[in-house]
XYZ file of C-alpha atoms in Angstrom:
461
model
C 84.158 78.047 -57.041
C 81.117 80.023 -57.406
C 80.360 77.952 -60.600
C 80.457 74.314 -58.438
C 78.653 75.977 -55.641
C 75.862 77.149 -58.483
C 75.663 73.530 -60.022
C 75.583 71.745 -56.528
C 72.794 74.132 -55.777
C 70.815 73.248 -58.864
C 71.587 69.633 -58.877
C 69.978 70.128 -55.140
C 67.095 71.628 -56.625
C 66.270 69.541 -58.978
C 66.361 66.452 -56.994
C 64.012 67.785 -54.409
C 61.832 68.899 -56.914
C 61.707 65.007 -58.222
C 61.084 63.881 -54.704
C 57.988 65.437 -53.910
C 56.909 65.059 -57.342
C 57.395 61.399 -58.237
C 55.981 59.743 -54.905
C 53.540 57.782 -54.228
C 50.280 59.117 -53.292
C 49.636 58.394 -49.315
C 47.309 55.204 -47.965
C 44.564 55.725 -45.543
C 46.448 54.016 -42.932
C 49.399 56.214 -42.451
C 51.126 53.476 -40.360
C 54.270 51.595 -41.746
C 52.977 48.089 -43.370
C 54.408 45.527 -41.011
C 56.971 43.504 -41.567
C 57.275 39.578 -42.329
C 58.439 39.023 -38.699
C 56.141 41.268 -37.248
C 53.185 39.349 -39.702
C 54.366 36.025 -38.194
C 54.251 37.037 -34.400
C 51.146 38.500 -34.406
C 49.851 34.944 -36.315
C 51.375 33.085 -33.052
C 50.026 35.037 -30.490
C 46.523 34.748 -32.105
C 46.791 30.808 -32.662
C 48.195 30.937 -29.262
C 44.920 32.725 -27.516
C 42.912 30.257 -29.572
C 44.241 27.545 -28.150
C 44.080 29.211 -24.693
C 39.929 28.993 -25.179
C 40.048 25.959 -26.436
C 41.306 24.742 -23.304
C 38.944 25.994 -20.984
C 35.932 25.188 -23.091
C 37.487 21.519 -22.998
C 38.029 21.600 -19.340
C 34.337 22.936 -19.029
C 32.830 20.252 -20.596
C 34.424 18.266 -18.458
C 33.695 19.653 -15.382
C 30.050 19.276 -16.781
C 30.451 15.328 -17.533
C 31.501 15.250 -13.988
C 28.722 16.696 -12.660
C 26.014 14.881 -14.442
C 27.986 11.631 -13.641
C 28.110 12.253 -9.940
C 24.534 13.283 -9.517
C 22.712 9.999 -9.309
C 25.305 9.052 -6.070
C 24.648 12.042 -4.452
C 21.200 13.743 -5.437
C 18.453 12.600 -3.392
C 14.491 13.415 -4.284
C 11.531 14.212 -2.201
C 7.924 13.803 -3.674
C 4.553 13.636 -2.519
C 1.248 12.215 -3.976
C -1.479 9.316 -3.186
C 1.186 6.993 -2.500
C 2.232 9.127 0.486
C 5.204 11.890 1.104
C 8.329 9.793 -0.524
C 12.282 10.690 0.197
C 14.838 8.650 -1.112
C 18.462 8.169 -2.432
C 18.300 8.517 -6.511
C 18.871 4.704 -6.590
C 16.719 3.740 -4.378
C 18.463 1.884 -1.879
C 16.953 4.313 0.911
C 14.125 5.174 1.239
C 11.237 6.353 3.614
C 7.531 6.935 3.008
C 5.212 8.415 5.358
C 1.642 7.042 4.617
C -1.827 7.574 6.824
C -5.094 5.778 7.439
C -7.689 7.846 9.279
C -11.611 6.627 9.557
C -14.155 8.396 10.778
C -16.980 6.681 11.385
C -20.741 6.862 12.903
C -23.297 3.830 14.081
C -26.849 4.115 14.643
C -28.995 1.248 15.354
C -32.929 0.662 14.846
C -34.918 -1.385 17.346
C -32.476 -2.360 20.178
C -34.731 -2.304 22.836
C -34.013 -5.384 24.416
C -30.259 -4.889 23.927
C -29.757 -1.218 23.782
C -26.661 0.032 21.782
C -25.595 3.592 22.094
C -25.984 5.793 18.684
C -22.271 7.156 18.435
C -19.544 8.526 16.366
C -15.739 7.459 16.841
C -12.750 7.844 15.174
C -12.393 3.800 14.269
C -8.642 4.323 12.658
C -5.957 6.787 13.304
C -2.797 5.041 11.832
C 0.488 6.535 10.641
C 2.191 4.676 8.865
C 6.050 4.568 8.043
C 7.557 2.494 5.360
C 11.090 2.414 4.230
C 14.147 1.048 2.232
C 17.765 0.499 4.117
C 20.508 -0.834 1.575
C 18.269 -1.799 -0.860
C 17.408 -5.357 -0.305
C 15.366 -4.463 3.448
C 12.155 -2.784 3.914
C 10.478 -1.785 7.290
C 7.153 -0.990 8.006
C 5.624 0.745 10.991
C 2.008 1.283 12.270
C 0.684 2.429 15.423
C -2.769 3.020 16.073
C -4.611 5.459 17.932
C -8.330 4.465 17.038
C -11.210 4.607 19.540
C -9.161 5.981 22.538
C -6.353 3.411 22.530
C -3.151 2.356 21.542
C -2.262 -0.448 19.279
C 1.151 -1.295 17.686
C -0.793 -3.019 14.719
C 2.634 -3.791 12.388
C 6.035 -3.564 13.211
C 8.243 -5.963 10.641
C 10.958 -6.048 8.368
C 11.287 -7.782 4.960
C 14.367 -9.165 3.171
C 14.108 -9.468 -0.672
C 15.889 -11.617 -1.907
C 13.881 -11.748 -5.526
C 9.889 -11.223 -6.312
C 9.553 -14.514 -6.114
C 10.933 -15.124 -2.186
C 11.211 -12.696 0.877
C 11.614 -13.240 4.343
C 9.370 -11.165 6.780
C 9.804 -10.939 10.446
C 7.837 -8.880 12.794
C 4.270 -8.625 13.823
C 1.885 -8.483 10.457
C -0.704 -10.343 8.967
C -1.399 -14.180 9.938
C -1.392 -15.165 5.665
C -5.155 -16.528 5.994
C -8.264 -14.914 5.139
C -8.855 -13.290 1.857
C -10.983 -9.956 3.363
C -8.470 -10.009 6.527
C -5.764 -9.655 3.717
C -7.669 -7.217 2.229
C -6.130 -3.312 2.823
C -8.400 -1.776 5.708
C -9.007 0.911 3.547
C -9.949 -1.181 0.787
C -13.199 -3.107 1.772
C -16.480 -3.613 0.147
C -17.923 -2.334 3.417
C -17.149 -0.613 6.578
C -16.985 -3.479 8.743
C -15.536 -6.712 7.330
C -17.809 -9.902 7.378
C -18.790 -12.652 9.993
C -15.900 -15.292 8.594
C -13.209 -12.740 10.094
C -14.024 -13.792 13.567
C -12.420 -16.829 12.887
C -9.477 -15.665 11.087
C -5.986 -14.443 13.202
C -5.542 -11.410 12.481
C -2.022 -10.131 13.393
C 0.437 -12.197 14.465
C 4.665 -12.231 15.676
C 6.490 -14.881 13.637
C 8.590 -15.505 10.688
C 7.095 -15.676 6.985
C 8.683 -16.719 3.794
C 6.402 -15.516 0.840
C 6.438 -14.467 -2.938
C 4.621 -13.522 -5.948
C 5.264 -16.181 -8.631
C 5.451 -14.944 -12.820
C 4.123 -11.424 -11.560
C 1.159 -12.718 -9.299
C -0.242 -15.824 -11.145
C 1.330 -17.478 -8.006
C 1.530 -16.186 -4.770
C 2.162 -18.000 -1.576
C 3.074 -18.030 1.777
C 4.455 -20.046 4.598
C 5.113 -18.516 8.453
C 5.483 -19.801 11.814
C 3.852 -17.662 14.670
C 3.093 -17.167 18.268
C -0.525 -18.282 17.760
C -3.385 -16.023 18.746
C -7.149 -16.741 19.452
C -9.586 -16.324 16.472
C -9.801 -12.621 15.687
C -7.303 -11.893 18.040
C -3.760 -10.269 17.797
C -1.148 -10.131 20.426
C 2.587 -9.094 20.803
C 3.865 -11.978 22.889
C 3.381 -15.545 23.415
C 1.696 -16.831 26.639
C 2.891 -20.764 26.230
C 5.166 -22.396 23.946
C 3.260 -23.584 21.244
C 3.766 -21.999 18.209
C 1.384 -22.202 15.241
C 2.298 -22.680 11.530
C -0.103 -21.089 8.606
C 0.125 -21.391 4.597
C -1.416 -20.127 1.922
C -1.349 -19.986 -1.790
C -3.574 -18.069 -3.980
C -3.786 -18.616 -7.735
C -4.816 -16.324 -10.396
C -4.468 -18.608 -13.572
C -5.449 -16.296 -16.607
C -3.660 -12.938 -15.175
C -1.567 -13.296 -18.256
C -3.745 -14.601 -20.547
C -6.142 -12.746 -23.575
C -8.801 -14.507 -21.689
C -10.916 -11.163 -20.501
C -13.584 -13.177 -18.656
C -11.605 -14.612 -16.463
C -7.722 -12.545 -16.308
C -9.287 -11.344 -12.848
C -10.191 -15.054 -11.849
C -8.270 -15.415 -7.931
C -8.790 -19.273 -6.011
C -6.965 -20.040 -2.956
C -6.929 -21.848 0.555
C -4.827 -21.281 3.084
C -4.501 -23.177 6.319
C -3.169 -22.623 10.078
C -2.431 -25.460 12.712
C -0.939 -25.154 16.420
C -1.387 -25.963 20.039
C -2.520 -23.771 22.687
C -3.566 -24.729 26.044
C -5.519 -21.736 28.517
C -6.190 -21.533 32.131
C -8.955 -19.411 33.885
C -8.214 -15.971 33.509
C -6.493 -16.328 30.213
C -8.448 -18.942 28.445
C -7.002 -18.836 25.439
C -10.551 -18.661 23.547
C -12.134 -16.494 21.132
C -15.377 -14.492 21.280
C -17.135 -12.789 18.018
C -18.679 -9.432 17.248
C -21.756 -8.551 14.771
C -20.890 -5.731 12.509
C -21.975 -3.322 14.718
C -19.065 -4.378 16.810
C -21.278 -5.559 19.597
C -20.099 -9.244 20.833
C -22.574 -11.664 20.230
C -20.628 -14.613 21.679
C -18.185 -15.708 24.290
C -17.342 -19.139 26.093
C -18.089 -20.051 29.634
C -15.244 -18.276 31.921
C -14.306 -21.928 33.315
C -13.975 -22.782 29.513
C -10.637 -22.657 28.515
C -7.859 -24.201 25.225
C -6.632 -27.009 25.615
C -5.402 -29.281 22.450
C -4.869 -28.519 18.983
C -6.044 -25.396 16.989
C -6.616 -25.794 13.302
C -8.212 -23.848 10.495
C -8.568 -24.286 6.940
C -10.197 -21.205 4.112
C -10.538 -21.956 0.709
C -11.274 -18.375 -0.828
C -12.274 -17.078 -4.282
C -12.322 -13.087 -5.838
C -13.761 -12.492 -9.441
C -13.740 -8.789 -10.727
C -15.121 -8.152 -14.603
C -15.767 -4.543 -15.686
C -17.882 -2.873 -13.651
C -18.671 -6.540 -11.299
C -16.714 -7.918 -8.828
C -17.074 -10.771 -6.073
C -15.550 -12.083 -3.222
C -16.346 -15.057 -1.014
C -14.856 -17.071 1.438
C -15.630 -19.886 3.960
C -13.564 -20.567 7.920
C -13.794 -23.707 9.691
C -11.661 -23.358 12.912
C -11.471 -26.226 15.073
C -10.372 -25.697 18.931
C -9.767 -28.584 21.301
C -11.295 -27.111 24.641
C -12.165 -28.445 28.111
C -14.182 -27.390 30.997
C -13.550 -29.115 34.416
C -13.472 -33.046 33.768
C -15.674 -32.331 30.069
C -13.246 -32.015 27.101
C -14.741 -31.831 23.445
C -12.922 -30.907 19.546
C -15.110 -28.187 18.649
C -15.685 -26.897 14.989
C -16.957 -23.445 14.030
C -17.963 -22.454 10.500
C -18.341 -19.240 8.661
C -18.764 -17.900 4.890
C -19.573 -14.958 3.573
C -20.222 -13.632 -0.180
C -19.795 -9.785 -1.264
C -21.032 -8.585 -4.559
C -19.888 -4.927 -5.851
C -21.209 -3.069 -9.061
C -19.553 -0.051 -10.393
C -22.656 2.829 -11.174
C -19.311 4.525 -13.050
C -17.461 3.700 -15.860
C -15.065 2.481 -13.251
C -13.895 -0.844 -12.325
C -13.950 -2.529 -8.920
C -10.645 -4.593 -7.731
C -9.479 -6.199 -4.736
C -7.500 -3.071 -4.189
C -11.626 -1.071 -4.561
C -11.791 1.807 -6.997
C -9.330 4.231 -8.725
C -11.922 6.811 -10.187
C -10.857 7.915 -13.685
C -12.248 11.411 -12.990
C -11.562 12.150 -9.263
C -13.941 14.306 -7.714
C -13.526 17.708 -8.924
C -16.668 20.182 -9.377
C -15.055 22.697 -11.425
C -14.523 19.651 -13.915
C -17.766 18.485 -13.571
C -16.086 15.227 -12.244
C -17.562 13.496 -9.277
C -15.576 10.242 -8.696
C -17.558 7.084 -8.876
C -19.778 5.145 -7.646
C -20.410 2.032 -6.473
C -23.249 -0.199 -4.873
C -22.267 -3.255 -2.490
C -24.022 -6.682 -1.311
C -23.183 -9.275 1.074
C -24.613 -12.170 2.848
C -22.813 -13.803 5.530
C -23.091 -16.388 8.144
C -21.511 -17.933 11.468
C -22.118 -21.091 13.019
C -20.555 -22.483 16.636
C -20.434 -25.989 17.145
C -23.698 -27.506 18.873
C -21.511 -29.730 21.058
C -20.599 -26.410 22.735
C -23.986 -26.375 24.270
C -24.746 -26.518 27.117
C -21.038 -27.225 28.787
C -18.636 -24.914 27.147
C -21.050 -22.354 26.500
C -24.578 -21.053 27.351
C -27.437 -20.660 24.896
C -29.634 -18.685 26.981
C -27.040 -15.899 27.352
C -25.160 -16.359 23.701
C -26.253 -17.237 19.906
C -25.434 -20.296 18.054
C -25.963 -19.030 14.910
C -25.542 -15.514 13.657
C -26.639 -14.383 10.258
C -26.222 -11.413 8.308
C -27.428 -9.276 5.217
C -26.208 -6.425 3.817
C -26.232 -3.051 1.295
C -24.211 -0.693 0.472
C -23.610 2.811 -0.775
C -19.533 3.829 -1.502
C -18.466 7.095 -3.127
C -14.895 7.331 -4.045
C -14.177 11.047 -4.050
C -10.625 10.097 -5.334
C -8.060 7.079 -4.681
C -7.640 8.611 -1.244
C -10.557 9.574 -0.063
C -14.303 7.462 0.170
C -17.428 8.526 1.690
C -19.558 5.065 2.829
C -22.973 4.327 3.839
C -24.154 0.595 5.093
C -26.920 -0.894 6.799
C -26.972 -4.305 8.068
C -29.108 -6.562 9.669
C -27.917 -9.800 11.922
C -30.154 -12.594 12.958
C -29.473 -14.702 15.586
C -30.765 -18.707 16.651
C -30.913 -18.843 20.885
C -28.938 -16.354 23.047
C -31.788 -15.088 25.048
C -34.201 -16.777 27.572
C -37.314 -16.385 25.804
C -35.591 -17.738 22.340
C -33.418 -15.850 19.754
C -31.360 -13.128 20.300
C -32.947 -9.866 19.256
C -31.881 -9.179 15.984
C -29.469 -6.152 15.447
C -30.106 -3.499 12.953
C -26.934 -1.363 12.129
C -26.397 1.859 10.104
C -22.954 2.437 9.678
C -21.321 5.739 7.923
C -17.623 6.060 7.371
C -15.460 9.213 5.902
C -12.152 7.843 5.466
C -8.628 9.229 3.872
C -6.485 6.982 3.079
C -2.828 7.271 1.157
């Protein structure tokens, strides 16, 4: 027994002795090595996250593509510049645009002493105006005036555009007639518009259908309207005649390579109604020198009565640095005083020249200065020197029934210069003088002539 127990005891011996001998040396990592299941779950669960990420990236791009797809149907955008202070939809299908005209201005006059006129300043123009889009196809517009201590509700109307080339306008706006009526306030040659305009409606209530042809070579216009005196405007009708006007204006070579004349405008418009007056509310005009002093009036027993017709043909020219407009009235009023009734014709024209001392360029629209007025810049705007001649004519058969020449002019006459600085396209600093003759309108003989300086700082946008 002790023998086996001695060879057990050796075998034992020997094979732990073999053991820690002959194994392997250890690995860094002491851990087991894992096995193939282990290897294939830890594969799955990676995949598994992976596709996890994927997911949500995915859905995050498309959250994203959302996002950017809803933004022009709900984001709206606010901006301001010389148009005005814009906010609208980001299709534009509404819209509103708050705009302002505001004119200060200051008249002097030289050798009035037969007809003193009082050297003042006034604010001629205080108008807000509001402009807007509803559902795309309508536009508004909006402008009261607060100008020389009153109140004026000068447009009120709403368009429907149907295409460029036809809209529909209802409201109170424009009469479509004379080319420097038609002309932006803001936008004239001089600080008081010409002699013609007394014979030219101003604004009017009616219904217009009007359009710009193959972008502007065309443009015309057809309206029916209450009817007001020449000059006049008014808010409601005081009979039932209604008058009709028309215009078209041409500008041939606006898409042409023809530089001479691509600035080239002719038109004529007309207007044509009935009106009859009684004493009181005689239904009749009476016209103002530039100074805004009126020169002429009827007899107060003088009233409308018949057929009121006018007729403008009208030309603008700008090249470079030149520019011209001119224009000639003829209104014809059927009138009657007492048993005495007579078709009376009054005539006006009036040419404006304007030269550009900048390299700027003058347009019906005036002057965008390239380099606005800025000091620091050594910009100063530009510059520009005006002309214009002018004259107004009343029928001689309205002597000595319908109206007096010892107390009124039959002729008025005027010439004119001009100093404008455009600070920017918003603002304009101008300087006029402007002398009127006048044939009769006093008992001795002519009408002292009136000698104007007129000053305006306006900001317009």
């Amino acid at each position: 027994m002790k023998l086996v127990r001695l060879v057990l005891a050796l075998a034992l011996s020997l094979s732990f002795v073999g053991a820690v001998f002959c194994q392997e040396p250890p690995q860094e990592d002491q851990g087991a090595p894992p096995s193939k299941d282990e290897d294939t779950g830890d594969v799955r669960k990676r995949l598994a996250e992976l596709e996890r990420k994927l997911r949500i990236l995915e859905r995050q791009k498309e959250v994203e593509r959302e996002v950017s797809a809803g933004k022009p149907k709900d984001a709206s955008t606010v901006s301001a510049g010389k148009d005005g202070f814009i906010m609208k939809s980001a299709d534009g299908a509404y819209q509103i645009k708050i705009r302002g005209v505001l004119h200060s201005d200051g008249r002097f006059w030289g050798g009035d002493e037969t007809r003193p006129a009082t050297d003042t300043f006034v604010v001629r123009r205080a108008r807000p105006i509001i402009e807007g889009t509803v559902g795309k196809f309508f536009d508004f517009r909006i402008v009261p005036d607060f100008g020389e201590g009153k109140t004026v509700l000068q447009d009120a109307n709403i368009d429907w555009r149907f295409a460029p080339w036809i809209r529909l306008r209802a409201g109170k706006f424009k009469t479509p007639f004379g080319l420097e009526r038609l002309q932006a306030v803001s936008e004239t040659a001089f600080v008081e518009r010409a002699l013609p305009t007394n014979l030219v409606p101003n604004r009017d209530v009616g219904l217009q259908l009007y359009g710009d042809v193959l972008e502007g070579v065309f443009s015309y216009a057809l309206g029916v309207f209450n009817g007001v005196v020449d000059g006049g405007s008014a808010d409601a009708d005081t009979n039932d005649g209604k008058d009709a006007a028309a215009r078209v204006f041409l500008q041939p070579f606006r898409r042409t390579s023809v530089l001479l004349l691509q600035n080239l405008g002719i038109g004529v418009a007309a207007t044509g109604g009935h009106t009859i007056g009684a004493v009181g509310a005689t239904g009749l005009p009476s016209y103002k020198t530039p100074g805004q002093q009126t020169f002429f009036s009827y007899l107060t027993t003088t009233i409308a009565d018949g057929r009121r017709r006018r007729l403008s043909p009208q030309v603008s020219w700008y090249l470079r640095r030149f520019g011209v407009l001119a224009e000639y009235v003829e209104s014809r009023q059927e009138v009657a005083n007492g048993t005495n009734r007579e078709d009376l014709k009054n005539t006006a024209w009036q040419v404006t020249a304007t030269l550009a001392l900048t390299d700027d360029q003058p347009t019906y629209k005036g002057i965008a200065p390239k380099r606005p007025f800025d000091p620091a810049g050594h910009a100063w705007g530009a510059f520009e020197i005006v002309a214009r001649a002018g004259e107004l004519k009343v029928d001689d058969k309205a002597f000595p029934v319908f109206a007096d020449a010892l107390s009124v002019p039959s002729e008025a006459r005027e010439r004119g210069v001009g100093f404008n600085w455009y600070l920017s396209r918003n603002v304009k600093l101008m300087l006029d003088y402007i002398e009127t003759r006048f044939r009769d309108g006093d008992a001795t003989g002519d009408r002292e002539d009136e000698k104007v300086l007129l000053n305006r700082l306006q900001i317009a946008f």
